[in-house]
CSV table of C-alpha atoms and ligand atoms in Angstrom, one decimal:
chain,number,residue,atom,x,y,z
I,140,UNK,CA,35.0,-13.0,5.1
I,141,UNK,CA,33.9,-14.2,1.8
I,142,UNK,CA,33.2,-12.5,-1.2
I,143,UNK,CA,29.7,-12.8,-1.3
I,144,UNK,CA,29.2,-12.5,2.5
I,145,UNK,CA,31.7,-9.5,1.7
I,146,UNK,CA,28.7,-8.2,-0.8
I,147,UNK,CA,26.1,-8.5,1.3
I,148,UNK,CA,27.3,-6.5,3.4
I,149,UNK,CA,27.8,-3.9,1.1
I,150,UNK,CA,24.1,-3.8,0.4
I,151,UNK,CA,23.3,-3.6,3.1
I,152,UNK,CA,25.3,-1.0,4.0
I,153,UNK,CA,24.0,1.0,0.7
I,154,UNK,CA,20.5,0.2,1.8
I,155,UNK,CA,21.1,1.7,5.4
I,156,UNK,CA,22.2,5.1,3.7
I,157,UNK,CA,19.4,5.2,1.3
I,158,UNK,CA,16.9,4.7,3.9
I,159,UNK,CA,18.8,7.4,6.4
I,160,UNK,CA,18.9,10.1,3.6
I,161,UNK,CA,15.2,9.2,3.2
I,162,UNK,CA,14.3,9.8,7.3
I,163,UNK,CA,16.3,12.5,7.5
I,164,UNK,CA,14.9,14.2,4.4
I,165,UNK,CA,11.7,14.3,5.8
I,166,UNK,CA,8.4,14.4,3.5
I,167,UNK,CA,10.0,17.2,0.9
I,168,UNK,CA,13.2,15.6,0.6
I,169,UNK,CA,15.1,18.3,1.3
I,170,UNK,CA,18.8,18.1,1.2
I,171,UNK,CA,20.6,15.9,3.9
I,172,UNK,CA,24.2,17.2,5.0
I,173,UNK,CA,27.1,15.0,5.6
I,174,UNK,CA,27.2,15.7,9.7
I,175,UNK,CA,23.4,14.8,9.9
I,176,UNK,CA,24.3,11.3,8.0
I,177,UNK,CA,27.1,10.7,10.4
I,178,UNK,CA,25.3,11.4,13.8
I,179,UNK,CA,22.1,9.0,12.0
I,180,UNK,CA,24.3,6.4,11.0
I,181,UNK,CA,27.0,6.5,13.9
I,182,UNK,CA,29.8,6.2,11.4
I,183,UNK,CA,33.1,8.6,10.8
I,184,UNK,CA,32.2,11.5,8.7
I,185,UNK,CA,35.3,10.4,6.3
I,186,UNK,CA,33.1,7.3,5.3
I,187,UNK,CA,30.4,9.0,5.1
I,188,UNK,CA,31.9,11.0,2.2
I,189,UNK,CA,33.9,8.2,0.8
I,190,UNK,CA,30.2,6.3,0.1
I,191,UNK,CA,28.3,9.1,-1.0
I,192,UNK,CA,31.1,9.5,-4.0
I,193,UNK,CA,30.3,6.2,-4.6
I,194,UNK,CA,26.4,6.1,-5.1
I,195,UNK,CA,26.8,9.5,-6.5
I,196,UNK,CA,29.0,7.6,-9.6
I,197,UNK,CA,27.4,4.3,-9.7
I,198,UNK,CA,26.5,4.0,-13.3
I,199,UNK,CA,22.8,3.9,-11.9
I,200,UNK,CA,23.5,6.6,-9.5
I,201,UNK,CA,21.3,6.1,-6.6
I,202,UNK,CA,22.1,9.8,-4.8
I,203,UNK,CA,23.2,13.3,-6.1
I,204,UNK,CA,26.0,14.4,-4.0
I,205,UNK,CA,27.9,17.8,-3.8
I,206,UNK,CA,30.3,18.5,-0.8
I,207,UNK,CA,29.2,21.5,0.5
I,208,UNK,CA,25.1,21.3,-0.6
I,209,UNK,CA,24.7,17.7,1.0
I,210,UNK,CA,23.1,14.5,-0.6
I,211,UNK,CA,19.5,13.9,-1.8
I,212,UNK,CA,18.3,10.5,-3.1
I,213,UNK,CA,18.4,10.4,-6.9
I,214,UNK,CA,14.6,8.8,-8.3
I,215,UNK,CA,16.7,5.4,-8.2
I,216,UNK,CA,17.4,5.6,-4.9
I,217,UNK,CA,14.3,6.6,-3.4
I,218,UNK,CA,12.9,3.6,-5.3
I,219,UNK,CA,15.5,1.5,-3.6
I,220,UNK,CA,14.8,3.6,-0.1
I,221,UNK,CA,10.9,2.9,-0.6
I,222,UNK,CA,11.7,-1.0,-1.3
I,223,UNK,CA,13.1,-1.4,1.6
I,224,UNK,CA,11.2,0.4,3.9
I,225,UNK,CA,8.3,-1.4,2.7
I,226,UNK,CA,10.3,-4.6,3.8
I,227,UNK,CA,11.0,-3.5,7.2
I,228,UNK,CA,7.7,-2.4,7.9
I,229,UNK,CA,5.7,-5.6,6.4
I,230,UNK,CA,8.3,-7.9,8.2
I,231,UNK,CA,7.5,-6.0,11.8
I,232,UNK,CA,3.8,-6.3,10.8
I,233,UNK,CA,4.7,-10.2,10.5
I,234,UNK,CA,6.9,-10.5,13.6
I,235,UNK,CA,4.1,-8.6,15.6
I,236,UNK,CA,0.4,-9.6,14.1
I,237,UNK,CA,1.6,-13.3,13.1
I,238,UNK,CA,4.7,-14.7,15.1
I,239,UNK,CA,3.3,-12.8,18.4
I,240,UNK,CA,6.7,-10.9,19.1
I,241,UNK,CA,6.5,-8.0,21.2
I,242,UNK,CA,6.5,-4.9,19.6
I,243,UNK,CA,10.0,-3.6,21.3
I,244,UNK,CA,11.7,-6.5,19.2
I,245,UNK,CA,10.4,-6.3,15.7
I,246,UNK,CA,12.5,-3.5,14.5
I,247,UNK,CA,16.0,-5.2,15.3
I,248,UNK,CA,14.8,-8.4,13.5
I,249,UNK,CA,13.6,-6.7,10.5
I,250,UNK,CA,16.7,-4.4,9.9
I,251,UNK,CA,18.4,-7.4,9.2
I,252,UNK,CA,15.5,-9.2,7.2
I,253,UNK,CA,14.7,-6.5,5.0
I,254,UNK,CA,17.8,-6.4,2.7
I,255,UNK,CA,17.1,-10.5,1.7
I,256,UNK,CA,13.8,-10.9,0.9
I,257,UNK,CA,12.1,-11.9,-2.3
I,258,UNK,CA,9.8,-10.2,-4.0
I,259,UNK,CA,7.5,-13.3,-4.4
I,260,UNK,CA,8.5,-13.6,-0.4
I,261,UNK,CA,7.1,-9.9,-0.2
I,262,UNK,CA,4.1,-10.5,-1.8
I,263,UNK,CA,3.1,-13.5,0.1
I,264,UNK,CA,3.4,-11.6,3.8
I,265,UNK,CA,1.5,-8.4,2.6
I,266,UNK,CA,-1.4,-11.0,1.2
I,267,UNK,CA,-1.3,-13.0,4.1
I,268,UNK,CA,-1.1,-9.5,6.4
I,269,UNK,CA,-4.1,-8.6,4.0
I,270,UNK,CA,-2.1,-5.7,2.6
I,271,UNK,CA,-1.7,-3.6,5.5
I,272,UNK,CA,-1.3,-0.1,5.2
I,273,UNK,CA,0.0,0.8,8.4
I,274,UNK,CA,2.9,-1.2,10.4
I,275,UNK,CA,2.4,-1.8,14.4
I,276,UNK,CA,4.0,1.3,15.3
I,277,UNK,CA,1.5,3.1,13.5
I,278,UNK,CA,3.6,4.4,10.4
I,279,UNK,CA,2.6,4.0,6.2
I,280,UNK,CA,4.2,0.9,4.9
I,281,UNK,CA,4.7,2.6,1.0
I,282,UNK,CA,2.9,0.2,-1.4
I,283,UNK,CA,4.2,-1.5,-4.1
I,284,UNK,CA,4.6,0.9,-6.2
I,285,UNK,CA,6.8,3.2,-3.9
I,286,UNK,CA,4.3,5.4,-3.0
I,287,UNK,CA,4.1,6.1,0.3
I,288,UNK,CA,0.6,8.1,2.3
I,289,UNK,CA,2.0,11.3,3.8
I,290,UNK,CA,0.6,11.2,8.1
I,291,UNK,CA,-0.7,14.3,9.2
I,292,UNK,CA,0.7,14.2,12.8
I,293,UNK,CA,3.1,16.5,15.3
I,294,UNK,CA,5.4,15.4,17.5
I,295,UNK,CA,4.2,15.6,21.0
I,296,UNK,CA,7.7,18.0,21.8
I,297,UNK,CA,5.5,20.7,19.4
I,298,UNK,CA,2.5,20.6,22.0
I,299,UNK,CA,2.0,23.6,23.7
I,300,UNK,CA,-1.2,23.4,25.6
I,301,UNK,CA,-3.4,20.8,27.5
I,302,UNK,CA,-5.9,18.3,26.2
I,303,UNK,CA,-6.6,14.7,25.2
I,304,UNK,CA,-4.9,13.8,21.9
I,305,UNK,CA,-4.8,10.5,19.7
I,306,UNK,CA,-2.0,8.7,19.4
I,307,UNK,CA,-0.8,8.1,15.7
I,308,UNK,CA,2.6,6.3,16.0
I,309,UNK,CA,5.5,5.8,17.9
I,310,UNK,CA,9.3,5.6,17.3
I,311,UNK,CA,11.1,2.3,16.5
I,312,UNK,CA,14.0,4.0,17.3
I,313,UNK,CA,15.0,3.0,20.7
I,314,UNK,CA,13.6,-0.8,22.1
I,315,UNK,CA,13.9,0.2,26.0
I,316,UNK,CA,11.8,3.1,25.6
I,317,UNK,CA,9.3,1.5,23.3
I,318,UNK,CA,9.1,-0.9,26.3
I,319,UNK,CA,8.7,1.8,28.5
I,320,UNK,CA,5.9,3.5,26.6
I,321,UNK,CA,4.2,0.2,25.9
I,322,UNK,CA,3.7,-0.5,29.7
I,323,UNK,CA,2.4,2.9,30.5
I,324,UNK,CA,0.2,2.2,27.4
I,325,UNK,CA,1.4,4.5,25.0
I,326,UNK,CA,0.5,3.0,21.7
I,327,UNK,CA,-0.7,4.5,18.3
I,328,UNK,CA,-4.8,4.9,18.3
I,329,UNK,CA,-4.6,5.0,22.2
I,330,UNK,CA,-6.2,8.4,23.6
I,331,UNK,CA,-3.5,10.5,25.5
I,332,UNK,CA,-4.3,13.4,28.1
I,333,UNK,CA,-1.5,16.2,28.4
I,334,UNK,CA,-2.5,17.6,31.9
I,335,UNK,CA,1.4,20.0,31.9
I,336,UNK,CA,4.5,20.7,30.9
I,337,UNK,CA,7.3,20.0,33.5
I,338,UNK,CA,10.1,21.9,34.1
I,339,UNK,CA,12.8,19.0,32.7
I,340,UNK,CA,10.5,19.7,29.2
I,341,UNK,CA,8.7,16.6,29.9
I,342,UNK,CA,4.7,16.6,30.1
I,343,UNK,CA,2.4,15.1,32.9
I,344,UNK,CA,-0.2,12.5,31.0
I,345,UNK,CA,-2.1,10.4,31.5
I,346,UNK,CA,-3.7,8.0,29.0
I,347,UNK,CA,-7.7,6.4,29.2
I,348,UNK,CA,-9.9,8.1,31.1
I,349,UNK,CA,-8.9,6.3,34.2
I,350,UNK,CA,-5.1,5.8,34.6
I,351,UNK,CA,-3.2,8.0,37.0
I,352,UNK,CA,-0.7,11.0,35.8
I,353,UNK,CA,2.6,9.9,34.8
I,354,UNK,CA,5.5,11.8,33.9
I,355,UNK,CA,7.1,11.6,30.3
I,356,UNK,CA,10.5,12.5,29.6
I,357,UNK,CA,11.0,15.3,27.2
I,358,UNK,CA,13.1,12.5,25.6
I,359,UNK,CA,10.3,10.1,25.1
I,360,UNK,CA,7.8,12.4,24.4
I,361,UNK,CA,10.4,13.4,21.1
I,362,UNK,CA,9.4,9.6,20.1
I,363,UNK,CA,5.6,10.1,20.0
I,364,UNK,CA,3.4,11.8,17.3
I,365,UNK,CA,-0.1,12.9,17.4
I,366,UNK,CA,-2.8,13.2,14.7
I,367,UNK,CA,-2.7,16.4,13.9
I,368,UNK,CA,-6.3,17.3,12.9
I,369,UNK,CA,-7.0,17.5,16.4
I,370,UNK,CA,-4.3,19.7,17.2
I,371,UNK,CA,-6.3,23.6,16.3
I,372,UNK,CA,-8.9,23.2,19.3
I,373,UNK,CA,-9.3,25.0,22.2
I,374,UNK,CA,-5.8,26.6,22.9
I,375,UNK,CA,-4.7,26.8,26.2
I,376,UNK,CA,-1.0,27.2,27.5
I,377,UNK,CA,0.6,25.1,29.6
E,498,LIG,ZN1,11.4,-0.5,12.6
């Protein structure tokens, strides 16, 4: 490999880890552990540690490491994180509202997009995109700035009781089951009825006011989130 295919790699490689730390830190960036990092990332926990010595002494250090307290991103990284997020959301919001791709196949394309573009490239989606605030699987794309809005929403797994629910994103995570979910019309702003648990841990829902009851893997249902301000009404247990 060449040397400067060689570096991109390695930024890309630091990008993937700044933007795990920031997932898996969740919105009060607590501290990540090594294991965590590992399973996210699907790499040996020995390169896991070997890398986070590394950001921890870049002379710019991008994470604050200790072995046995875990990693959290330093204010560098999270800028980086932040950056590159943005990137990967505004390039889905591209691939999906401009180039007409279908939504299970933006998220493959724009992890590998969002460690090359320009700023000025940047710039010129979001104003073509007229600076969108939320990308097509309904999460914040942070601004420029790094600031990113904080959703109030609960994963449908936390749902303990019938009733109709909106929709307010759905995992990138996994293309087949996006496909899945898309077909049965699972998509954020859609309106989604949760008629019952199942005994797999799955619910029976149905979405609209006129589709018929599906089941939804407990699985699946671990990819969707709901806005939570409608969550408080009526309890009922299922
Ligand atoms: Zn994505």
């Amino acid at each position: 490999m060449s040397p400067r295919r060689q570096a991109n790699r390695n930024s890309e490689s630091v990008d993937n880890y700044l933007k795990a730390i920031l997932a898996l830190g969740g919105a009060e960036q607590r501290r990540v552990t090594s294991t965590a990092l590992a399973d996210h990332l699907g790499v040996a926990p020995a390169s896991i540690t070997n890398m986070l010595q590394k950001l921890a002494a870049a002379a710019t250090p991008l994470v604050e490491y200790e072995r046995h307290r875990g990693v959290q991103l330093s204010a560098a990284g999270k800028r980086r994180a932040l950056e590159v997020l943005r990137h990967h959301r505004l390039i889905e919001t591209f691939l999906y509202e401009v180039l007409d791709y279908p939504i299970e196949e933006i998220h493959e394309e724009a992890e590998r997009l969002e460690h090359f573009i320009s700023e000025r490239f940047e710039e010129r989606i979001a104003a073509k995109l007229g600076h969108p605030r939320i990308d097509p699987h309904g999460h914040s794309i942070p601004t420029m700035e790094g600031e990113m809005a904080l959703q109030n929403s609960i994963l449908l797994t936390e749902i303990e009781r019938e009733g109709v629910f909106t929709i307010d994103s759905v995992s990138d995570r996994d293309a087949l089951t996006l496909r899945q979910l898309k077909a049965s019309g699972i998509k954020p702003g859609a309106r989604l009825r949760v008629r019952k648990k199942t005994e797999a841990q799955g619910y029976l829902v149905s979405i609209g006011r006129s589709s018929a009851a599906f089941d939804l893997s407990h699985e699946a249902a671990g990819d969707i989130r709901l806005l939570a301000e409608q969550i408080n009404l009526r309890p009922r247990a299922i």
